[in-house]
Backbone as a printed PyTorch tensor [residue, N CA C, xyz], in Angstrom:
tensor([[[-56.2860, 182.7080, 120.3260],
         [-57.7640, 182.6580, 120.5550],
         [-58.3140, 181.1440, 120.0380]],

        [[-59.3130, 180.6020, 120.7030],
         [-60.0570, 179.5380, 120.2420],
         [-61.3540, 179.5880, 119.7010]],

        [[-61.7980, 179.2210, 118.2300],
         [-62.6430, 179.4060, 118.0380],
         [-63.4300, 177.6850, 117.7310]],

        [[-64.4340, 177.8280, 118.1120],
         [-65.4190, 176.1340, 117.5400],
         [-65.7470, 176.3280, 116.5920]],

        [[-65.4980, 175.2980, 115.3750],
         [-66.0380, 175.2210, 114.3640],
         [-66.8590, 173.8780, 114.4240]],

        [[-68.0760, 174.1900, 113.7320],
         [-68.9410, 172.8750, 113.3090],
         [-68.8550, 172.6550, 112.0790]],

        [[-68.2190, 171.6100, 111.3890],
         [-68.2370, 171.4770, 110.0530],
         [-69.3900, 170.5630, 109.7350]],

        [[-70.0320, 170.9940, 108.5630],
         [-71.2070, 170.0820, 108.1800],
         [-71.3120, 169.2740, 106.8170]],

        [[-71.4920, 168.0410, 106.4600],
         [-71.2380, 167.8650, 105.1280],
         [-72.3920, 168.0610, 104.3820]],

        [[-72.2760, 168.3010, 103.0880],
         [-73.2980, 168.3620, 102.2910],
         [-74.1960, 167.2330, 102.4800]],

        [[-75.8780, 167.6530, 102.1060],
         [-76.5400, 166.3820, 101.7710],
         [-75.8160, 165.3080, 100.9300]],

        [[-77.0800, 164.3470, 100.7730],
         [-76.6490, 163.2600,  99.3230],
         [-76.5280, 163.9900,  98.3290]],

        [[-75.7790, 163.7190,  97.2320],
         [-75.9750, 164.6190,  96.0740],
         [-75.8540, 163.1200,  95.0390]],

        [[-76.4380, 163.6450,  93.7740],
         [-76.7550, 162.6960,  92.9780],
         [-75.5490, 161.6140,  92.6610]],

        [[-74.5940, 162.2280,  92.6160],
         [-73.4210, 161.2860,  92.2450],
         [-72.8240, 160.1970,  93.5100]],

        [[-73.2850, 160.6590,  94.5560],
         [-73.0790, 160.1830,  95.8870],
         [-74.0340, 158.7840,  95.4910]],

        [[-75.3080, 159.0580,  95.3450],
         [-76.3620, 158.0070,  95.0610],
         [-75.9680, 157.0470,  94.2400]],

        [[-75.3050, 157.4490,  92.9520],
         [-74.9730, 156.7200,  91.5690],
         [-73.5880, 155.8890,  92.1720]],

        [[-72.9800, 156.0630,  92.9510],
         [-71.5860, 156.0340,  93.2580],
         [-70.5540, 156.3400,  92.1080]],

        [[-70.6680, 157.6520,  91.8740],
         [-69.4260, 158.0660,  91.2810],
         [-68.7120, 159.4050,  91.9240]],

        [[-67.4230, 159.3740,  91.4060],
         [-66.5300, 160.2060,  92.1230],
         [-67.0410, 161.7260,  91.6130]],

        [[-66.8940, 162.8690,  92.2730],
         [-67.5120, 163.9070,  92.2500],
         [-66.4570, 165.3470,  92.1830]],

        [[-65.7640, 165.2770,  93.3460],
         [-64.5300, 166.2920,  93.4360],
         [-65.4380, 167.7350,  93.2820]],

        [[-64.8190, 168.3600,  92.1970],
         [-65.4200, 169.6510,  92.3140],
         [-66.4700, 169.9970,  91.4900]],

        [[-66.8010, 168.7880,  90.5010],
         [-67.7920, 168.7420,  89.6780],
         [-69.1130, 168.6820,  90.4330]],

        [[-70.2050, 168.9870,  89.8910],
         [-71.3510, 169.2720,  90.7650],
         [-72.6310, 168.4100,  90.2460]],

        [[-73.7400, 167.3490,  91.1080],
         [-74.5840, 166.8170,  90.5710],
         [-75.8370, 167.3810,  91.1250]],

        [[-75.6260, 167.9970,  92.2500],
         [-77.2350, 168.6240,  92.6020],
         [-77.4730, 167.6240,  93.9650]],

        [[-78.6490, 167.8020,  94.7800],
         [-78.9000, 166.9970,  95.6660],
         [-79.8860, 166.1270,  95.4590]],

        [[-79.8440, 165.0100,  95.8960],
         [-81.0360, 164.0350,  95.5470],
         [-82.2390, 164.5780,  96.5660]],

        [[-83.1180, 163.9850,  96.6700],
         [-84.3210, 164.2770,  97.1750],
         [-84.0740, 163.6150,  98.7400]],

        [[-83.5110, 163.0650,  98.9410],
         [-83.0630, 162.7460, 100.3900],
         [-82.1690, 163.4060, 101.0400]],

        [[-81.0170, 164.2320,  99.9770],
         [-80.0100, 165.0280, 100.4020],
         [-80.5420, 166.1590, 100.7820]],

        [[-81.8950, 166.4390, 100.4400],
         [-82.9010, 167.9370, 100.6830],
         [-83.2470, 167.7530, 102.1300]],

        [[-84.1990, 166.5600, 102.7610],
         [-84.4620, 166.3320, 103.8150],
         [-83.2650, 166.1530, 104.5140]],

        [[-82.0870, 165.5910, 104.4980],
         [-81.1110, 165.6010, 105.2730],
         [-80.8940, 166.8330, 105.6700]],

        [[-80.7470, 167.8170, 104.5780],
         [-80.3220, 169.4120, 104.5300],
         [-81.3660, 169.7770, 106.0550]],

        [[-82.8090, 169.3800, 105.3400],
         [-83.6400, 169.9340, 106.6670],
         [-83.6480, 169.7200, 107.7690]],

        [[-83.3110, 168.7760, 108.1260],
         [-82.8560, 167.9880, 109.4820],
         [-81.4160, 168.6210, 110.2470]],

        [[-80.4290, 168.6860, 109.2450],
         [-79.5930, 169.4730, 109.7650],
         [-79.6000, 170.7360, 110.3890]],

        [[-80.6240, 171.6170, 109.4160],
         [-81.0420, 172.9540, 110.0190],
         [-81.6680, 172.8920, 111.3830]],

        [[-82.6680, 171.9270, 111.3470],
         [-83.0120, 172.2060, 112.8360],
         [-82.2480, 171.1330, 113.9250]],

        [[-81.0290, 170.5080, 113.7270],
         [-80.3600, 170.1750, 114.2310],
         [-79.1260, 171.8210, 114.9700]],

        [[-78.8590, 172.2360, 113.9640],
         [-78.2290, 173.3210, 113.7740],
         [-78.8910, 174.3310, 114.9540]],

        [[-80.0100, 174.5450, 114.5820],
         [-80.7920, 175.4380, 115.6180],
         [-80.7220, 175.4100, 117.0210]],

        [[-80.2360, 174.1330, 117.7100],
         [-80.5170, 173.5980, 118.7250],
         [-78.9240, 174.4820, 119.3380]],

        [[-77.8900, 174.9630, 118.6370],
         [-76.7140, 175.0020, 119.2000],
         [-77.0990, 176.7750, 119.9030]],

        [[-76.6430, 176.8670, 120.9080],
         [-76.9040, 177.9570, 121.8790],
         [-76.3680, 179.5530, 121.1480]],

        [[-75.4860, 179.1640, 120.4680],
         [-74.6110, 180.1950, 119.7610],
         [-74.0220, 180.1900, 118.6140]],

        [[-74.2010, 180.9850, 117.5630],
         [-73.8070, 180.9030, 116.3140],
         [-73.0740, 182.3200, 115.9960]],

        [[-72.0120, 182.5540, 115.5400],
         [-71.5000, 183.9590, 115.4260],
         [-71.1570, 184.2290, 113.6600]],

        [[-70.8470, 182.9040, 112.9390],
         [-70.6730, 183.2040, 111.5370],
         [-71.2040, 182.0590, 110.9330]],

        [[-71.2480, 182.0100, 109.5240],
         [-71.5210, 180.7730, 109.0560],
         [-70.8920, 181.1480, 107.3580]],

        [[-70.0450, 179.7970, 107.3670],
         [-69.3220, 180.1240, 106.1220],
         [-69.5820, 178.7000, 105.0980]],

        [[-69.2040, 178.6800, 104.0700],
         [-69.5990, 177.8720, 103.1840],
         [-68.6860, 177.4140, 101.5370]],

        [[-68.5860, 176.3700, 101.3850],
         [-68.0080, 176.3570,  99.8740],
         [-68.8720, 176.8210,  98.8430]],

        [[-67.8710, 177.2930,  97.7070],
         [-68.9150, 177.8790,  96.6110],
         [-69.5500, 176.7930,  95.6840]],

        [[-69.2920, 175.2470,  96.1560],
         [-70.2260, 174.6410,  95.2150],
         [-71.5210, 174.3350,  95.1980]],

        [[-72.2740, 174.0820,  94.6840],
         [-73.6770, 174.1920,  94.8410],
         [-74.2080, 173.0950,  95.5940]],

        [[-74.0680, 171.7560,  95.7280],
         [-74.3460, 170.9340,  96.7500],
         [-74.0110, 171.2360,  98.3680]],

        [[-73.1670, 172.2000,  98.4540],
         [-73.0760, 172.8090,  99.6470],
         [-73.7650, 173.9450, 100.0300]],

        [[-74.1770, 174.6800,  99.1890],
         [-75.0200, 176.2610,  99.2480],
         [-76.1530, 175.5000,  99.3670]],

        [[-76.8780, 174.5110,  98.5730],
         [-78.3580, 174.2980,  98.6750],
         [-78.4280, 173.2380, 100.1180]],

        [[-77.1890, 173.0020, 100.6460],
         [-77.2810, 172.1160, 102.2260],
         [-77.6600, 173.1320, 102.9180]],

        [[-76.9700, 174.1520, 102.9540],
         [-76.5300, 175.4190, 104.1950],
         [-78.2110, 176.3650, 103.8010]],

        [[-78.9160, 176.3160, 102.3720],
         [-80.2580, 176.9300, 102.2690],
         [-80.9810, 176.8750, 103.8460]],

        [[-81.3800, 176.1970, 104.0780],
         [-82.4930, 175.5720, 105.1030],
         [-82.2850, 176.3310, 106.5270]],

        [[-81.0080, 175.8080, 106.7040],
         [-80.2510, 177.1050, 108.0870],
         [-80.6730, 178.5100, 107.7410]],

        [[-80.0490, 178.9320, 106.6660],
         [-79.6920, 180.1970, 106.5810],
         [-81.2800, 180.6800, 106.5980]],

        [[-82.3020, 180.1260, 105.4540],
         [-83.9320, 180.4090, 105.7170],
         [-84.0620, 180.7690, 106.8580]],

        [[-84.1290, 179.7480, 107.4970],
         [-84.7000, 179.5880, 109.1320],
         [-84.1790, 180.7150, 110.1010]],

        [[-82.6690, 180.9900, 109.9490],
         [-82.0700, 181.7470, 111.0820],
         [-82.5300, 183.1710, 110.8440]],

        [[-82.0260, 183.2840, 108.9880],
         [-81.5960, 184.9970, 108.9390],
         [-80.3470, 184.9980, 108.6610]],

        [[-79.5030, 183.9700, 108.9380],
         [-77.9570, 184.3360, 108.9500],
         [-77.4830, 184.8770, 107.1760]],

        [[-76.4130, 185.0690, 107.2240],
         [-75.9980, 185.2440, 105.8600],
         [-74.8240, 184.3550, 105.8190]],

        [[-74.3840, 183.8080, 104.8430],
         [-72.6710, 182.5750, 104.9570],
         [-72.0180, 183.4100, 103.8060]],

        [[-70.8830, 183.3240, 104.2930],
         [-69.5980, 183.8660, 103.1430],
         [-68.9020, 182.4370, 102.8760]],

        [[-68.9480, 182.8520, 101.7660],
         [-68.5420, 181.7730, 100.4930],
         [-66.8860, 181.9170, 100.6740]],

        [[-66.2550, 180.6710, 101.1220],
         [-64.8420, 180.5430, 100.8360],
         [-64.6190, 179.2460,  99.6460]],

        [[-63.9930, 179.0560,  98.3780],
         [-63.5110, 178.2850,  97.2560],
         [-62.6280, 177.6270,  98.1690]],

        [[-61.4860, 178.1190,  98.8410],
         [-61.0100, 177.0130, 100.1240],
         [-61.3360, 175.6500, 100.5280]],

        [[-62.6000, 176.0610, 100.7650],
         [-63.6080, 174.8370, 101.0070],
         [-64.0420, 173.7850, 100.5620]],

        [[-63.4970, 174.0070,  99.2370],
         [-64.0950, 173.1530,  97.8540],
         [-63.4800, 171.7160,  98.2510]],

        [[-64.6300, 170.6390,  97.7180],
         [-63.8780, 169.2420,  97.5430],
         [-62.6430, 169.3310,  96.8680]],

        [[-61.4580, 168.3970,  97.2280],
         [-60.5160, 167.4320,  95.9580],
         [-60.9830, 168.1230,  94.9810]],

        [[-59.9120, 168.1910,  94.2390],
         [-60.1770, 168.2570,  92.7170],
         [-59.6890, 166.4750,  92.2380]],

        [[-60.3460, 166.0230,  91.6750],
         [-60.3360, 164.9330,  90.9770],
         [-60.1950, 164.6660,  89.3280]],

        [[-60.2120, 165.8360,  89.0580],
         [-59.6820, 165.9170,  87.8090],
         [-60.6810, 165.2710,  86.4710]],

        [[-60.2340, 164.1270,  85.8910],
         [-60.9010, 163.2380,  84.7870],
         [-61.5680, 162.0170,  85.3650]],

        [[-61.6670, 161.9710,  86.6670],
         [-62.2770, 160.7680,  87.6230],
         [-63.6380, 161.5220,  87.6730]],

        [[-64.1060, 162.6830,  88.0260],
         [-65.4100, 163.4380,  88.1320],
         [-66.4100, 162.7910,  87.5090]],

        [[-67.3140, 162.2950,  87.9330],
         [-68.6020, 161.9520,  86.7020],
         [-68.5750, 160.3610,  86.5480]],

        [[-67.3650, 159.7660,  87.0330],
         [-67.2140, 158.2670,  86.6690],
         [-67.5350, 157.6580,  87.6570]],

        [[-67.8180, 156.3240,  87.4020],
         [-68.3380, 155.2180,  88.5630],
         [-66.8060, 154.9010,  89.5130]],

        [[-67.2840, 154.3670,  90.5680],
         [-65.8150, 153.8960,  91.3410],
         [-65.2440, 152.6620,  90.3020]],

        [[-66.2650, 151.6870,  89.8280],
         [-66.0370, 150.6760,  88.9820],
         [-65.3480, 150.9690,  88.0610]],

        [[-65.7880, 152.0390,  86.9300],
         [-65.2690, 152.3330,  86.1010],
         [-64.0220, 152.7840,  86.0610]],

        [[-63.4920, 153.5110,  87.1700],
         [-62.1370, 154.1530,  87.5680],
         [-61.0210, 152.7790,  87.9330]],

        [[-61.6180, 152.1030,  88.5080],
         [-61.0150, 150.9880,  88.9360],
         [-60.6510, 149.9070,  87.8550]],

        [[-61.4220, 149.6010,  86.8260],
         [-60.9560, 148.8740,  85.9280],
         [-60.2650, 149.5940,  84.6750]],

        [[-60.1280, 150.8930,  84.8670],
         [-59.4190, 151.6020,  83.8710],
         [-58.2420, 151.5520,  84.3770]],

        [[-57.8030, 152.0710,  86.1030],
         [-56.7320, 152.7260,  86.2440],
         [-56.3910, 151.5310,  87.5730]],

        [[-56.5100, 150.4050,  87.4980],
         [-56.1640, 149.5900,  88.7500],
         [-54.9260, 149.7880,  89.3740]],

        [[-53.9640, 149.9880,  89.1880],
         [-52.5740, 150.3200,  89.5290],
         [-52.9790, 151.9760,  90.6660]],

        [[-53.4010, 152.8750,  90.0230],
         [-53.7100, 153.9830,  90.8050],
         [-54.6790, 154.0550,  91.7420]],

        [[-55.6270, 153.3790,  91.4610],
         [-56.4830, 152.9370,  92.7030],
         [-56.0040, 152.0070,  93.7160]],

        [[-55.1850, 151.2760,  93.5290],
         [-54.7490, 150.7160,  94.6910],
         [-53.9900, 151.1750,  95.3360]],

        [[-52.9860, 152.0930,  94.7210],
         [-52.1540, 152.8620,  94.9960],
         [-52.8360, 153.8020,  96.1900]],

        [[-53.6340, 154.3420,  95.8460],
         [-54.7340, 155.1780,  96.7540],
         [-55.2520, 154.6280,  97.6820]],

        [[-55.6350, 153.3860,  97.5590],
         [-56.1540, 152.5640,  98.8740],
         [-55.0550, 152.0080,  99.8350]],

        [[-53.8630, 152.1830,  99.2580],
         [-52.6580, 151.8610, 100.4070],
         [-52.3270, 153.1210, 101.0640]],

        [[-52.5260, 154.0240, 100.6460],
         [-52.6770, 155.3640, 101.4650],
         [-51.3860, 156.5810, 100.3890]],

        [[-51.4850, 156.0090,  99.2120],
         [-50.4810, 156.7240,  98.4620],
         [-51.2940, 158.2930,  98.2000]],

        [[-50.6270, 159.2240,  98.2870],
         [-51.2410, 160.4800,  97.7700],
         [-50.9460, 161.1900,  96.5830]],

        [[-51.4870, 160.3630,  95.5990],
         [-51.5940, 160.6410,  93.9650],
         [-52.4280, 161.6870,  93.5880]],

        [[-52.3290, 162.4870,  92.7080],
         [-53.3120, 163.1160,  91.7120],
         [-54.2580, 162.5060,  90.9200]],

        [[-55.2840, 162.1550,  91.9090],
         [-56.3990, 161.2970,  91.0880],
         [-57.2920, 162.1750,  90.0270]],

        [[-56.8670, 161.3800,  88.8970],
         [-57.6380, 162.0060,  87.5180],
         [-56.6680, 163.2430,  86.9900]],

        [[-55.5020, 163.4580,  87.7120],
         [-54.8570, 164.5390,  87.3270],
         [-55.4620, 165.9230,  88.2310]],

        [[-55.7670, 165.9170,  89.4390],
         [-56.4240, 166.9280,  89.5640],
         [-55.4400, 167.0670,  91.4910]],

        [[-56.0760, 167.2870,  92.6380],
         [-55.1360, 167.6040,  93.6670],
         [-54.5230, 166.6270,  94.2490]],

        [[-53.6250, 166.5790,  95.1700],
         [-53.2420, 165.4940,  96.1730],
         [-53.8960, 166.1130,  97.5240]],

        [[-53.9600, 164.8650,  98.3150],
         [-54.8400, 165.7950,  99.7430],
         [-54.1140, 166.4380, 100.6120]],

        [[-52.5120, 166.3620, 100.2230],
         [-52.0540, 167.3850, 100.6870],
         [-51.8590, 168.7830, 100.3490]],

        [[-52.1230, 168.9540,  99.2470],
         [-52.8600, 170.2230,  98.5070],
         [-53.8540, 171.1700,  98.9590]],

        [[-54.9540, 169.8830,  99.3290],
         [-56.1540, 170.1500,  99.8540],
         [-56.2770, 170.6670, 101.0960]],

        [[-55.4910, 169.5630, 101.9720],
         [-55.3520, 170.0540, 103.3850],
         [-54.5470, 171.4570, 103.4060]],

        [[-53.7630, 171.9350, 102.7060],
         [-53.0460, 173.1290, 102.6680],
         [-53.9150, 174.2140, 103.0940]],

        [[-54.8740, 173.9890, 101.6200],
         [-55.8750, 175.5980, 101.5180],
         [-56.9050, 175.2220, 102.9500]],

        [[-57.2860, 174.1590, 103.0530],
         [-58.4110, 174.0950, 103.9870],
         [-57.7720, 174.3830, 105.3880]],

        [[-56.4160, 174.1890, 105.8830],
         [-55.8980, 174.6390, 106.8940],
         [-56.0210, 176.2810, 107.0610]],

        [[-55.7280, 176.5470, 105.5190],
         [-55.4150, 178.2250, 105.7050],
         [-56.6340, 178.8200, 105.7680]],

        [[-58.0900, 177.9860, 105.1130],
         [-59.0340, 179.0020, 105.6180],
         [-59.5310, 178.7860, 107.0850]],

        [[-59.5170, 177.7220, 107.6730],
         [-60.0230, 177.8640, 108.9050],
         [-58.9150, 178.6220, 109.7800]],

        [[-57.6710, 178.9950, 109.3350],
         [-56.8520, 179.5260, 110.0920],
         [-57.4140, 181.0290, 109.9840]],

        [[-57.2050, 181.3190, 108.8870],
         [-58.2800, 182.7490, 108.2290],
         [-59.2290, 183.0500, 109.4820]],

        [[-60.3290, 182.1440, 109.4330],
         [-61.8620, 182.0990, 110.1810],
         [-61.2920, 182.5260, 111.3360]],

        [[-60.4720, 181.9820, 112.2870],
         [-60.4860, 181.6860, 113.5470],
         [-59.7410, 183.1510, 113.7900]],

        [[-58.8070, 183.4830, 112.7600],
         [-57.9780, 184.6340, 112.9740],
         [-59.2300, 186.0290, 113.2460]],

        [[-60.2550, 185.5400, 112.3230],
         [-61.2890, 187.0400, 112.0560],
         [-62.3120, 186.8220, 112.9690]],

        [[-62.2400, 186.0030, 113.9820],
         [-63.2620, 186.3700, 115.3520],
         [-62.7000, 186.2060, 116.5050]],

        [[-63.4480, 186.4950, 117.3200],
         [-62.7460, 187.1180, 118.8370],
         [-63.0830, 185.4420, 119.5770]],

        [[-62.1580, 185.4570, 120.4420],
         [-62.0010, 184.3410, 121.3340],
         [-63.0230, 183.6430, 121.7530]],

        [[-63.4630, 182.3960, 121.4930],
         [-64.9320, 181.8660, 121.9590],
         [-65.7400, 181.6990, 120.9990]],

        [[-65.4730, 182.2920, 119.9450],
         [-66.3300, 182.4120, 118.9460],
         [-67.0970, 180.9960, 118.3880]],

        [[-68.0770, 181.1420, 117.4000],
         [-68.9320, 179.9790, 117.0970],
         [-69.0700, 179.8200, 115.3860]],

        [[-68.5400, 179.3010, 114.9510],
         [-69.0110, 179.6310, 113.4830],
         [-69.2570, 177.7830, 113.1700]],

        [[-70.1510, 177.7320, 111.8740],
         [-71.3620, 176.6560, 111.3460],
         [-70.2500, 176.5550, 109.7880]],

        [[-69.3270, 175.7350, 109.5080],
         [-69.0560, 175.6350, 108.1520],
         [-69.5620, 174.3600, 107.3220]],

        [[-70.1530, 174.8230, 106.0540],
         [-70.9240, 173.8690, 105.3430],
         [-69.6930, 173.9260, 104.5810]],

        [[-69.4150, 171.7340, 104.2710],
         [-68.0220, 171.7500, 103.4170],
         [-68.6170, 170.3560, 102.9010]],

        [[-67.2960, 169.5260, 102.5510],
         [-67.4610, 168.5020, 101.7780],
         [-66.6900, 167.2350, 102.6330]],

        [[-67.0840, 166.0040, 102.5650],
         [-66.0470, 164.7020, 103.2690],
         [-64.7840, 165.2970, 102.7530]],

        [[-63.9920, 165.1540, 101.9010],
         [-62.6200, 165.2760, 101.6770],
         [-61.9250, 166.5330, 102.9040]],

        [[-62.5130, 167.6240, 102.6210],
         [-61.8240, 168.8380, 103.5950],
         [-62.4370, 168.7690, 105.1130]],

        [[-63.4600, 167.7760, 105.2220],
         [-63.6900, 167.7350, 106.7750],
         [-62.8510, 166.6830, 107.2670]],

        [[-62.3240, 165.8510, 106.5170],
         [-61.4870, 164.6470, 106.9950],
         [-60.3700, 165.0830, 107.1240]],

        [[-59.5210, 166.0800, 106.1510],
         [-58.4360, 166.6730, 106.2130],
         [-58.4940, 167.6410, 107.8380]],

        [[-59.6840, 168.4090, 107.4500],
         [-59.6450, 169.4940, 109.1310],
         [-59.1620, 168.7130, 110.2440]],

        [[-60.1490, 167.1380, 110.1370],
         [-59.8250, 166.5130, 111.5420],
         [-58.4300, 165.9390, 111.8490]],

        [[-58.1010, 165.7160, 110.5240],
         [-56.2890, 165.2340, 110.5950],
         [-55.6180, 166.1190, 110.8270]],

        [[-55.7710, 167.6680, 110.7430],
         [-54.8800, 168.5660, 111.2470],
         [-55.5010, 168.6370, 112.7600]],

        [[-56.4320, 168.8040, 112.6560],
         [-56.8230, 168.9140, 114.5880],
         [-56.0160, 167.8300, 115.6690]],

        [[-56.0370, 166.8580, 114.6380],
         [-55.1110, 165.6110, 115.4330],
         [-53.8320, 165.9410, 115.3810]],

        [[-53.4450, 166.8440, 114.6320],
         [-51.9700, 166.9650, 114.6850],
         [-51.4790, 165.6200, 113.6170]],

        [[-52.1200, 164.9920, 112.7790],
         [-51.4510, 164.0030, 112.0680],
         [-50.7820, 164.5480, 110.9370]],

        [[-49.4680, 163.8120, 110.6990],
         [-48.9980, 163.9500, 109.5380],
         [-49.6170, 164.2700, 108.2250]],

        [[-49.0230, 165.3280, 107.6270],
         [-50.0790, 165.6450, 106.3280],
         [-49.9660, 164.4870, 105.1840]],

        [[-51.0640, 163.8680, 104.6030],
         [-52.2860, 164.5720, 104.3320],
         [-53.3920, 164.2200, 105.9840]],

        [[-52.6660, 162.7240, 106.4630],
         [-53.5030, 162.2040, 107.4040],
         [-54.7400, 161.7550, 107.1810]],

        [[-55.2380, 162.0290, 106.2980],
         [-56.8390, 161.3960, 105.8290],
         [-57.0020, 159.9720, 105.8490]],

        [[-55.9320, 159.4240, 105.7110],
         [-56.1390, 157.6660, 105.2630],
         [-56.6570, 157.1730, 106.6370]],

        [[-56.3640, 157.8570, 107.7890],
         [-56.6980, 156.8470, 109.1310],
         [-58.2100, 157.3420, 109.5230]],

        [[-58.8490, 157.9900, 108.5830],
         [-60.2290, 158.6120, 108.9680],
         [-61.3080, 158.7110, 108.2210]],

        [[-62.0280, 157.7260, 108.4220],
         [-63.3890, 157.4590, 107.6070],
         [-64.0070, 158.4910, 107.2230]],

        [[-64.8090, 158.2350, 105.9830],
         [-65.8220, 159.6060, 105.3410],
         [-66.5340, 159.8400, 105.9270]],

        [[-66.9350, 161.1560, 106.5390],
         [-68.0740, 161.5250, 107.3240],
         [-69.5450, 161.2380, 106.5510]],

        [[-70.6650, 160.9520, 107.2080],
         [-71.7940, 160.8540, 106.4800],
         [-72.3050, 162.0870, 106.0650]],

        [[-73.0270, 161.9610, 104.9050],
         [-74.0410, 163.4780, 104.6440],
         [-74.8710, 164.1110, 105.7620]],

        [[-74.6090, 165.3570, 105.9610],
         [-75.0720, 165.7890, 106.7570],
         [-74.8650, 165.6000, 108.5230]],

        [[-73.5450, 164.9620, 108.4120],
         [-73.0930, 164.8400, 109.4730],
         [-72.5420, 166.0170, 110.1070]],

        [[-72.4330, 166.3850, 111.6080],
         [-71.4610, 167.2850, 112.1630],
         [-70.0190, 166.8770, 112.7490]],

        [[-68.9280, 167.5760, 111.9920],
         [-67.7970, 167.0410, 112.9200],
         [-67.5100, 168.9060, 113.6680]],

        [[-66.9590, 168.4440, 114.8400],
         [-66.8770, 169.7650, 115.8060],
         [-65.6860, 169.6340, 116.3290]],

        [[-64.7440, 170.8720, 116.0570],
         [-63.2490, 171.2470, 116.4070],
         [-62.9520, 172.1660, 116.7780]],

        [[-61.8420, 172.6380, 117.9280],
         [-61.7450, 173.8210, 118.2510],
         [-60.2050, 174.3180, 117.2720]],

        [[-59.8760, 175.5590, 116.7160],
         [-59.0190, 175.9240, 115.7700],
         [-58.1210, 177.2150, 116.8110]],

        [[-57.0700, 176.9120, 117.1080],
         [-56.0690, 177.6130, 117.5130],
         [-56.2630, 178.1920, 119.4010]],

        [[-55.8390, 176.8270, 120.1850],
         [-54.8610, 175.4130, 119.4310],
         [-56.1140, 174.7530, 118.5800]],

        [[-55.8960, 173.6370, 117.7470],
         [-56.6650, 172.8340, 116.9730],
         [-56.8870, 171.5910, 117.8780]],

        [[-58.0540, 171.0320, 118.2500],
         [-58.7810, 170.1340, 118.9160],
         [-59.6300, 169.3110, 118.2920]],

        [[-59.9300, 168.1440, 118.1900],
         [-61.1900, 167.5640, 117.4770],
         [-62.0700, 167.0590, 119.2720]],

        [[-63.3140, 167.6050, 118.8580],
         [-64.2680, 167.3130, 120.0180],
         [-65.0840, 166.6460, 119.6610]],

        [[-65.4150, 166.3930, 118.4920],
         [-66.6120, 165.3740, 117.8240],
         [-66.4460, 165.0650, 116.2650]],

        [[-66.4920, 163.7610, 115.6840],
         [-66.3650, 163.2540, 114.3480],
         [-68.0700, 162.9420, 113.7690]],

        [[-68.1190, 163.0210, 112.7770],
         [-69.2520, 162.2920, 112.4880],
         [-70.6050, 162.1270, 112.9030]],

        [[-70.8190, 163.0890, 113.6670],
         [-72.0090, 163.2030, 114.6340],
         [-73.3920, 163.5390, 113.6320]],

        [[-74.5490, 162.3450, 114.1910],
         [-75.5670, 162.8450, 113.6930],
         [-76.6950, 163.9710, 113.8810]],

        [[-77.2820, 164.3160, 112.7640],
         [-78.2360, 165.2810, 113.1280],
         [-79.7430, 165.0340, 112.7530]],

        [[-80.0130, 163.9220, 112.6320],
         [-81.3150, 163.4020, 112.7290],
         [-81.5920, 163.7700, 114.3090]],

        [[-82.7050, 164.6330, 115.0300],
         [-82.9410, 164.8690, 116.1700],
         [-84.1320, 163.8640, 116.5330]],

        [[-84.5880, 163.1040, 115.3540],
         [-85.8830, 162.1770, 115.6540],
         [-85.0500, 160.7950, 116.3140]],

        [[-83.9840, 160.1800, 115.3300],
         [-83.8540, 158.7420, 115.2100],
         [-82.3430, 158.6400, 116.2020]],

        [[-81.4500, 159.9980, 115.9100],
         [-80.2090, 160.0880, 116.3160],
         [-79.4550, 159.2880, 114.9830]],

        [[-79.6500, 158.7580, 113.8370],
         [-79.1100, 158.4390, 112.8330],
         [-78.4440, 159.1280, 112.3210]],

        [[-77.3450, 158.7150, 111.2730],
         [-76.2010, 159.8070, 110.6230],
         [-77.0610, 159.5050, 109.1160]],

        [[-76.6210, 160.2950, 108.4680],
         [-77.3280, 160.6290, 107.1590],
         [-76.5260, 159.8850, 105.4680]],

        [[-74.5680, 159.2450, 105.2940],
         [-73.5270, 158.3140, 104.9110],
         [-72.5770, 158.1980, 104.0580]],

        [[-67.8220, 161.2600,  99.7200],
         [-67.3540, 161.8940,  98.6150],
         [-66.1180, 161.0630,  98.3370]],

        [[-66.2440, 161.3350,  97.4120],
         [-65.2270, 160.6550,  97.0580],
         [-64.3430, 161.6860,  96.1430]]])
């Protein structure tokens, strides 16, 4: 059975704007992030069919989903497996601060090594839980179902890597999706339909986690 999944990255968060690692900590949406969420809600309402909505349990994602849920009367199922990757002690620190304090680790990550940043998760571990969530999601719906998933940049990259059948973790070849962009894929069998699609119906411009 094949399920179409539209993955929406959350709107701009305060730490996104401040150049800080975020992971599973949360800093709330900026004013721009709330505007992005409103535009994404309008874009999602143009979809001819949505059978279910699922979102990460982190506040910035649930706040991004709220305008769409309010407009459509849909209810979202919350799945913690869709959380952003855990970056441990790096959360809340600027990219520059971490690069000064741990240059060897930052350089290794830039080369594609899958390390536990700040003592958190590896990308392979994150991909395992994200893929399990998507497999369960597809199994819970009839063939041809369409599901909207509100999530984070890391899990979306990893879902795209899985859909492309890249060896785990596979994220290193894929750039981070913009805030409030939509990545569409099929699951069961998996395939990538579109990546980092903008949701601004007026300008067609994209909206920009580590």
